[in-house]
PDB file of N, CA and C in Angstrom:
ATOM      1  N   MET Z   1      21.057   9.301  41.419  1.00  0.00           N
ATOM      2  CA  MET Z   1      21.506   8.580  40.310  1.00  0.00           C
ATOM      3  C   MET Z   1      20.008   7.492  40.313  1.00  0.00           C
ATOM      4  N   ILE Z   2      19.481   6.993  38.898  1.00  0.00           N
ATOM      5  CA  ILE Z   2      18.468   6.449  38.374  1.00  0.00           C
ATOM      6  C   ILE Z   2      19.193   4.649  38.376  1.00  0.00           C
ATOM      7  N   SER Z   3      18.086   4.224  39.554  1.00  0.00           N
ATOM      8  CA  SER Z   3      18.108   3.119  39.610  1.00  0.00           C
ATOM      9  C   SER Z   3      18.426   1.605  39.063  1.00  0.00           C
ATOM     10  N   THR Z   4      18.437   0.992  38.443  1.00  0.00           N
ATOM     11  CA  THR Z   4      18.744   0.187  37.577  1.00  0.00           C
ATOM     12  C   THR Z   4      17.283  -0.285  36.765  1.00  0.00           C
ATOM     13  N   TRP Z   5      16.286  -0.582  37.700  1.00  0.00           N
ATOM     14  CA  TRP Z   5      14.890  -0.993  37.218  1.00  0.00           C
ATOM     15  C   TRP Z   5      14.298   0.334  36.042  1.00  0.00           C
ATOM     16  N   LEU Z   6      14.586   1.893  36.893  1.00  0.00           N
ATOM     17  CA  LEU Z   6      14.037   2.729  36.047  1.00  0.00           C
ATOM     18  C   LEU Z   6      14.754   2.548  35.019  1.00  0.00           C
ATOM     19  N   ALA Z   7      15.733   2.771  34.666  1.00  0.00           N
ATOM     20  CA  ALA Z   7      16.436   2.299  33.047  1.00  0.00           C
ATOM     21  C   ALA Z   7      16.242   2.000  32.285  1.00  0.00           C
ATOM     22  N   ILE Z   8      15.773   0.408  32.954  1.00  0.00           N
ATOM     23  CA  ILE Z   8      15.124  -0.628  31.831  1.00  0.00           C
ATOM     24  C   ILE Z   8      13.621  -0.455  31.729  1.00  0.00           C
ATOM     25  N   LEU Z   9      13.475   0.281  32.016  1.00  0.00           N
ATOM     26  CA  LEU Z   9      12.089   0.836  32.169  1.00  0.00           C
ATOM     27  C   LEU Z   9      12.146   1.705  31.240  1.00  0.00           C
ATOM     28  N   ILE Z  10      12.207   2.741  31.047  1.00  0.00           N
ATOM     29  CA  ILE Z  10      12.794   3.415  30.060  1.00  0.00           C
ATOM     30  C   ILE Z  10      13.004   3.289  29.003  1.00  0.00           C
ATOM     31  N   ALA Z  11      13.480   2.478  29.023  1.00  0.00           N
ATOM     32  CA  ALA Z  11      14.740   1.792  27.621  1.00  0.00           C
ATOM     33  C   ALA Z  11      13.537   0.878  26.465  1.00  0.00           C
ATOM     34  N   VAL Z  12      12.781  -0.033  27.538  1.00  0.00           N
ATOM     35  CA  VAL Z  12      11.655  -0.903  26.700  1.00  0.00           C
ATOM     36  C   VAL Z  12      10.296   0.133  26.433  1.00  0.00           C
ATOM     37  N   LEU Z  13      10.229   0.627  27.111  1.00  0.00           N
ATOM     38  CA  LEU Z  13       8.608   2.169  27.128  1.00  0.00           C
ATOM     39  C   LEU Z  13       9.760   2.844  26.007  1.00  0.00           C
ATOM     40  N   THR Z  14      10.203   3.120  25.579  1.00  0.00           N
ATOM     41  CA  THR Z  14      10.765   4.236  24.532  1.00  0.00           C
ATOM     42  C   THR Z  14      10.747   3.011  23.607  1.00  0.00           C
ATOM     43  N   LEU Z  15      11.475   2.004  23.414  1.00  0.00           N
ATOM     44  CA  LEU Z  15      11.607   0.878  22.410  1.00  0.00           C
ATOM     45  C   LEU Z  15      10.226   0.556  22.016  1.00  0.00           C
ATOM     46  N   ILE Z  16       9.379   0.720  22.813  1.00  0.00           N
ATOM     47  CA  ILE Z  16       7.602   0.354  22.439  1.00  0.00           C
ATOM     48  C   ILE Z  16       7.486   1.115  21.720  1.00  0.00           C
ATOM     49  N   ILE Z  17       7.086   2.471  22.043  1.00  0.00           N
ATOM     50  CA  ILE Z  17       6.618   3.825  21.663  1.00  0.00           C
ATOM     51  C   ILE Z  17       7.416   3.990  20.253  1.00  0.00           C
ATOM     52  N   GLY Z  18       8.721   3.981  19.533  1.00  0.00           N
ATOM     53  CA  GLY Z  18       9.266   3.748  18.898  1.00  0.00           C
ATOM     54  C   GLY Z  18       9.206   2.944  17.499  1.00  0.00           C
ATOM     55  N   LEU Z  19       9.305   1.065  18.529  1.00  0.00           N
ATOM     56  CA  LEU Z  19       7.940   0.690  16.676  1.00  0.00           C
ATOM     57  C   LEU Z  19       6.797   1.122  17.428  1.00  0.00           C
ATOM     58  N   VAL Z  20       6.072   1.437  17.501  1.00  0.00           N
ATOM     59  CA  VAL Z  20       4.435   1.810  17.421  1.00  0.00           C
ATOM     60  C   VAL Z  20       4.450   3.293  16.277  1.00  0.00           C
ATOM     61  N   GLY Z  21       5.439   4.072  16.733  1.00  0.00           N
ATOM     62  CA  GLY Z  21       5.245   5.224  15.818  1.00  0.00           C
ATOM     63  C   GLY Z  21       5.851   4.718  14.461  1.00  0.00           C
ATOM     64  N   GLY Z  22       6.565   4.072  13.967  1.00  0.00           N
ATOM     65  CA  GLY Z  22       7.333   3.617  12.991  1.00  0.00           C
ATOM     66  C   GLY Z  22       6.408   2.484  12.276  1.00  0.00           C
ATOM     67  N   PHE Z  23       5.771   2.099  12.732  1.00  0.00           N
ATOM     68  CA  PHE Z  23       4.889   0.961  12.056  1.00  0.00           C
ATOM     69  C   PHE Z  23       3.829   2.142  11.921  1.00  0.00           C
ATOM     70  N   PHE Z  24       3.429   3.320  11.894  1.00  0.00           N
ATOM     71  CA  PHE Z  24       1.957   4.281  11.429  1.00  0.00           C
ATOM     72  C   PHE Z  24       2.709   4.554  10.763  1.00  0.00           C
ATOM     73  N   LEU Z  25       3.734   5.504  10.959  1.00  0.00           N
ATOM     74  CA  LEU Z  25       4.488   5.657   9.934  1.00  0.00           C
ATOM     75  C   LEU Z  25       4.869   5.126   8.799  1.00  0.00           C
ATOM     76  N   ALA Z  26       5.165   4.740   8.426  1.00  0.00           N
ATOM     77  CA  ALA Z  26       6.179   3.327   7.064  1.00  0.00           C
ATOM     78  C   ALA Z  26       4.611   3.303   6.522  1.00  0.00           C
ATOM     79  N   ARG Z  27       3.460   2.601   7.460  1.00  0.00           N
ATOM     80  CA  ARG Z  27       2.182   1.622   7.140  1.00  0.00           C
ATOM     81  C   ARG Z  27       0.929   3.678   6.171  1.00  0.00           C
ATOM     82  N   ASN Z  28       1.524   4.761   6.500  1.00  0.00           N
ATOM     83  CA  ASN Z  28       0.915   6.146   5.981  1.00  0.00           C
ATOM     84  C   ASN Z  28       2.095   6.293   4.682  1.00  0.00           C
ATOM     85  N   SER Z  29       3.006   6.247   4.699  1.00  0.00           N
ATOM     86  CA  SER Z  29       3.738   6.481   3.519  1.00  0.00           C
ATOM     87  C   SER Z  29       3.695   5.557   2.532  1.00  0.00           C
ATOM     88  N   MET Z  30       3.875   4.631   3.020  1.00  0.00           N
ATOM     89  CA  MET Z  30       3.155   3.419   1.796  1.00  0.00           C
ATOM     90  C   MET Z  30       2.018   3.145   1.427  1.00  0.00           C
ATOM     91  N   LYS Z  31       1.152   3.928   1.832  1.00  0.00           N
ATOM     92  CA  LYS Z  31      -0.517   4.357   1.271  1.00  0.00           C
ATOM     93  C   LYS Z  31       0.002   5.071   0.133  1.00  0.00           C
ATOM     94  N   SER Z  32       0.190   6.130   0.665  1.00  0.00           N
ATOM     95  CA  SER Z  32      -0.068   7.267  -0.438  1.00  0.00           C
ATOM     96  C   SER Z  32       0.899   7.158  -1.727  1.00  0.00           C
ATOM     97  N   TYR Z  33       2.558   6.296  -1.370  1.00  0.00           N
ATOM     98  CA  TYR Z  33       3.151   6.203  -2.340  1.00  0.00           C
ATOM     99  C   TYR Z  33       2.328   4.902  -3.184  1.00  0.00           C
ATOM    100  N   LEU Z  34       1.431   3.950  -2.817  1.00  0.00           N
ATOM    101  CA  LEU Z  34       0.958   3.296  -3.689  1.00  0.00           C
ATOM    102  C   LEU Z  34      -0.342   4.271  -4.352  1.00  0.00           C
ATOM    103  N   ALA Z  35      -1.397   5.273  -3.791  1.00  0.00           N
ATOM    104  CA  ALA Z  35      -2.145   5.499  -4.208  1.00  0.00           C
ATOM    105  C   ALA Z  35      -1.109   6.731  -5.355  1.00  0.00           C
ATOM    106  N   LYS Z  36      -0.224   6.990  -5.139  1.00  0.00           N
ATOM    107  CA  LYS Z  36       0.191   7.907  -6.248  1.00  0.00           C
ATOM    108  C   LYS Z  36       0.603   7.104  -7.229  1.00  0.00           C
ATOM    109  N   LYS Z  37       1.169   6.239  -6.811  1.00  0.00           N
ATOM    110  CA  LYS Z  37       1.981   4.648  -8.086  1.00  0.00           C
ATOM    111  C   LYS Z  37       1.433   3.929  -8.022  1.00  0.00           C
ATOM    112  N   PRO Z  38       0.430   3.176  -9.086  1.00  0.00           N
ATOM    113  CA  PRO Z  38      -0.430   2.032  -8.550  1.00  0.00           C
ATOM    114  C   PRO Z  38       0.782   0.678  -9.070  1.00  0.00           C
ATOM    115  N   PRO Z  39       0.324  -0.330  -8.941  1.00  0.00           N
ATOM    116  CA  PRO Z  39       1.239  -1.623  -8.932  1.00  0.00           C
ATOM    117  C   PRO Z  39       1.571  -2.244 -10.633  1.00  0.00           C
ATOM    118  N   ILE Z  40       0.181  -1.862 -11.149  1.00  0.00           N
ATOM    119  CA  ILE Z  40      -0.030  -2.548 -12.321  1.00  0.00           C
ATOM    120  C   ILE Z  40      -0.017  -0.905 -13.600  1.00  0.00           C
ATOM    121  N   SER Z  41       0.341  -0.639 -14.275  1.00  0.00           N
ATOM    122  CA  SER Z  41      -0.257   0.413 -15.500  1.00  0.00           C
ATOM    123  C   SER Z  41      -1.012  -0.413 -16.595  1.00  0.00           C
ATOM    124  N   GLU Z  42      -1.195   0.108 -17.487  1.00  0.00           N
ATOM    125  CA  GLU Z  42      -1.989  -0.237 -18.551  1.00  0.00           C
ATOM    126  C   GLU Z  42      -0.767  -1.174 -20.134  1.00  0.00           C
ATOM    127  N   GLU Z  43       0.671  -0.343 -19.855  1.00  0.00           N
ATOM    128  CA  GLU Z  43       1.152  -0.913 -20.466  1.00  0.00           C
ATOM    129  C   GLU Z  43       1.216  -2.746 -20.243  1.00  0.00           C
ATOM    130  N   MET Z  44       1.560  -2.833 -19.024  1.00  0.00           N
ATOM    131  CA  MET Z  44       1.333  -4.375 -17.919  1.00  0.00           C
ATOM    132  C   MET Z  44       0.370  -4.750 -18.226  1.00  0.00           C
ATOM    133  N   MET Z  45      -0.938  -3.925 -17.887  1.00  0.00           N
ATOM    134  CA  MET Z  45      -2.208  -5.274 -18.308  1.00  0.00           C
ATOM    135  C   MET Z  45      -2.159  -5.258 -19.570  1.00  0.00           C
ATOM    136  N   LYS Z  46      -1.726  -4.540 -20.617  1.00  0.00           N
ATOM    137  CA  LYS Z  46      -1.819  -5.162 -22.123  1.00  0.00           C
ATOM    138  C   LYS Z  46      -1.065  -6.152 -22.683  1.00  0.00           C
ATOM    139  N   SER Z  47      -0.151  -6.170 -21.780  1.00  0.00           N
ATOM    140  CA  SER Z  47       0.839  -6.978 -22.343  1.00  0.00           C
ATOM    141  C   SER Z  47       0.516  -8.355 -21.520  1.00  0.00           C
ATOM    142  N   MET Z  48      -0.354  -8.183 -20.236  1.00  0.00           N
ATOM    143  CA  MET Z  48      -0.169  -9.754 -19.550  1.00  0.00           C
ATOM    144  C   MET Z  48      -1.997 -10.392 -20.719  1.00  0.00           C
ATOM    145  N   MET Z  49      -2.313  -8.827 -20.885  1.00  0.00           N
ATOM    146  CA  MET Z  49      -3.563  -9.877 -21.446  1.00  0.00           C
ATOM    147  C   MET Z  49      -3.288 -10.270 -23.119  1.00  0.00           C
ATOM    148  N   MET Z  50      -2.260  -9.831 -24.265  1.00  0.00           N
ATOM    149  CA  MET Z  50      -1.593 -10.358 -25.093  1.00  0.00           C
ATOM    150  C   MET Z  50      -0.981 -11.556 -24.434  1.00  0.00           C
ATOM    151  N   SER Z  51      -0.378 -11.820 -23.561  1.00  0.00           N
ATOM    152  CA  SER Z  51       0.291 -13.655 -22.997  1.00  0.00           C
ATOM    153  C   SER Z  51      -0.688 -14.142 -22.407  1.00  0.00           C
ATOM    154  N   MET Z  52      -2.399 -14.087 -22.070  1.00  0.00           N
ATOM    155  CA  MET Z  52      -2.874 -15.320 -22.338  1.00  0.00           C
ATOM    156  C   MET Z  52      -3.735 -15.299 -23.362  1.00  0.00           C
ATOM    157  N   GLY Z  53      -3.541 -14.457 -24.924  1.00  0.00           N
ATOM    158  CA  GLY Z  53      -3.796 -14.876 -26.143  1.00  0.00           C
ATOM    159  C   GLY Z  53      -5.063 -13.753 -26.223  1.00  0.00           C
ATOM    160  N   GLN Z  54      -5.593 -13.444 -25.088  1.00  0.00           N
ATOM    161  CA  GLN Z  54      -6.450 -12.303 -25.915  1.00  0.00           C
ATOM    162  C   GLN Z  54      -6.377 -10.347 -26.380  1.00  0.00           C
ATOM    163  N   LYS Z  55      -6.469 -10.032 -27.105  1.00  0.00           N
ATOM    164  CA  LYS Z  55      -6.290  -8.470 -27.854  1.00  0.00           C
ATOM    165  C   LYS Z  55      -7.418  -7.105 -27.552  1.00  0.00           C
ATOM    166  N   PRO Z  56      -6.385  -7.110 -26.553  1.00  0.00           N
ATOM    167  CA  PRO Z  56      -7.112  -5.716 -25.580  1.00  0.00           C
ATOM    168  C   PRO Z  56      -7.573  -4.551 -26.050  1.00  0.00           C
ATOM    169  N   SER Z  57      -8.833  -4.154 -25.902  1.00  0.00           N
ATOM    170  CA  SER Z  57      -9.635  -3.424 -26.784  1.00  0.00           C
ATOM    171  C   SER Z  57      -8.663  -1.925 -25.537  1.00  0.00           C
ATOM    172  N   GLN Z  58      -9.096  -0.654 -26.444  1.00  0.00           N
ATOM    173  CA  GLN Z  58      -8.748   0.153 -25.031  1.00  0.00           C
ATOM    174  C   GLN Z  58     -10.127   0.412 -24.303  1.00  0.00           C
ATOM    175  N   LYS Z  59     -11.055   0.679 -24.451  1.00  0.00           N
ATOM    176  CA  LYS Z  59     -12.344   0.274 -23.375  1.00  0.00           C
ATOM    177  C   LYS Z  59     -12.104  -0.660 -22.866  1.00  0.00           C
ATOM    178  N   LYS Z  60     -11.944  -1.927 -22.888  1.00  0.00           N
ATOM    179  CA  LYS Z  60     -11.534  -2.872 -22.259  1.00  0.00           C
ATOM    180  C   LYS Z  60     -10.258  -2.663 -21.380  1.00  0.00           C
ATOM    181  N   LEU Z  61      -9.627  -1.825 -21.888  1.00  0.00           N
ATOM    182  CA  LEU Z  61      -8.118  -1.488 -20.956  1.00  0.00           C
ATOM    183  C   LEU Z  61      -8.766  -0.455 -19.176  1.00  0.00           C
ATOM    184  N   ASN Z  62      -9.293   0.437 -20.233  1.00  0.00           N
ATOM    185  CA  ASN Z  62     -10.694   1.211 -19.321  1.00  0.00           C
ATOM    186  C   ASN Z  62     -11.061   1.166 -18.292  1.00  0.00           C
ATOM    187  N   GLN Z  63     -12.484   0.127 -18.614  1.00  0.00           N
ATOM    188  CA  GLN Z  63     -13.029  -0.827 -17.881  1.00  0.00           C
ATOM    189  C   GLN Z  63     -12.209  -1.225 -16.780  1.00  0.00           C
ATOM    190  N   MET Z  64     -10.477  -2.009 -16.963  1.00  0.00           N
ATOM    191  CA  MET Z  64      -9.689  -3.219 -16.215  1.00  0.00           C
ATOM    192  C   MET Z  64      -9.218  -1.422 -14.988  1.00  0.00           C
ATOM    193  N   MET Z  65      -8.934  -0.457 -15.759  1.00  0.00           N
ATOM    194  CA  MET Z  65      -8.444  -0.035 -14.807  1.00  0.00           C
ATOM    195  C   MET Z  65      -9.016   0.854 -14.061  1.00  0.00           C
ATOM    196  N   ALA Z  66     -10.182   1.556 -14.593  1.00  0.00           N
ATOM    197  CA  ALA Z  66     -11.433   1.774 -13.641  1.00  0.00           C
ATOM    198  C   ALA Z  66     -11.572   0.511 -12.324  1.00  0.00           C
ATOM    199  N   GLN Z  67     -11.823  -0.625 -12.783  1.00  0.00           N
ATOM    200  CA  GLN Z  67     -11.920  -1.133 -11.609  1.00  0.00           C
ATOM    201  C   GLN Z  67     -11.161  -1.412 -10.633  1.00  0.00           C
ATOM    202  N   MET Z  68     -10.121  -1.538 -10.996  1.00  0.00           N
ATOM    203  CA  MET Z  68      -8.582  -1.231 -10.143  1.00  0.00           C
ATOM    204  C   MET Z  68      -8.702  -0.614  -9.288  1.00  0.00           C
ATOM    205  N   LYS Z  69      -9.170   1.027  -9.548  1.00  0.00           N
ATOM    206  CA  LYS Z  69      -9.037   1.820  -8.946  1.00  0.00           C
ATOM    207  C   LYS Z  69     -10.284   2.448  -7.753  1.00  0.00           C
ATOM    208  N   GLN Z  70     -11.266   1.730  -8.217  1.00  0.00           N
ATOM    209  CA  GLN Z  70     -12.479   1.723  -7.406  1.00  0.00           C
ATOM    210  C   GLN Z  70     -12.011   0.355  -6.780  1.00  0.00           C
ATOM    211  N   GLN Z  71     -11.183  -0.235  -6.750  1.00  0.00           N
ATOM    212  CA  GLN Z  71     -11.289  -1.053  -5.241  1.00  0.00           C
ATOM    213  C   GLN Z  71     -11.156  -1.068  -4.600  1.00  0.00           C
ATOM    214  N   SER Z  72      -9.472  -0.181  -5.025  1.00  0.00           N
ATOM    215  CA  SER Z  72      -8.267   0.119  -4.230  1.00  0.00           C
ATOM    216  C   SER Z  72      -8.548   1.696  -3.332  1.00  0.00           C
ATOM    217  N   ALA Z  73      -9.585   2.032  -3.849  1.00  0.00           N
ATOM    218  CA  ALA Z  73     -10.558   3.277  -2.990  1.00  0.00           C
ATOM    219  C   ALA Z  73     -11.196   2.831  -2.212  1.00  0.00           C
ATOM    220  N   ASN Z  74     -11.746   1.234  -2.588  1.00  0.00           N
ATOM    221  CA  ASN Z  74     -13.004   0.997  -1.409  1.00  0.00           C
ATOM    222  C   ASN Z  74     -11.921   0.246  -0.616  1.00  0.00           C
ATOM    223  N   SER Z  75     -11.240   0.031  -0.725  1.00  0.00           N
ATOM    224  CA  SER Z  75      -9.991  -1.321   0.339  1.00  0.00           C
ATOM    225  C   SER Z  75      -9.577   0.226   1.316  1.00  0.00           C
ATOM    226  N   GLN Z  76      -9.251   1.726   0.670  1.00  0.00           N
ATOM    227  CA  GLN Z  76      -8.620   2.364   1.387  1.00  0.00           C
ATOM    228  C   GLN Z  76      -9.687   3.051   2.151  1.00  0.00           C
ATOM    229  N   LYS Z  77     -11.286   3.014   2.098  1.00  0.00           N
ATOM    230  CA  LYS Z  77     -11.796   3.119   3.653  1.00  0.00           C
ATOM    231  C   LYS Z  77     -12.042   2.556   4.370  1.00  0.00           C
ATOM    232  N   LYS Z  78     -11.425   1.249   3.718  1.00  0.00           N
ATOM    233  CA  LYS Z  78     -11.870   0.170   5.597  1.00  0.00           C
ATOM    234  C   LYS Z  78     -10.938   0.906   6.577  1.00  0.00           C
TER     235      LYS Z  78
END
């Protein structure tokens, strides 16, 4: 029969391993989700610029989207 301290030790180690594994699994899945579906789309950016009183051109929208993609790529490298 397993002694009490050994059972507690096994339970604590299992909990720690599960928490660490769950953290990295959730982190990886969130990164891939955000890479596939960015939080801001062109339509959202266009409406945001219009609400600030600017008339967004397609060129400016493309530049801003390219900037955001570049920033996300740089942050993923770190």
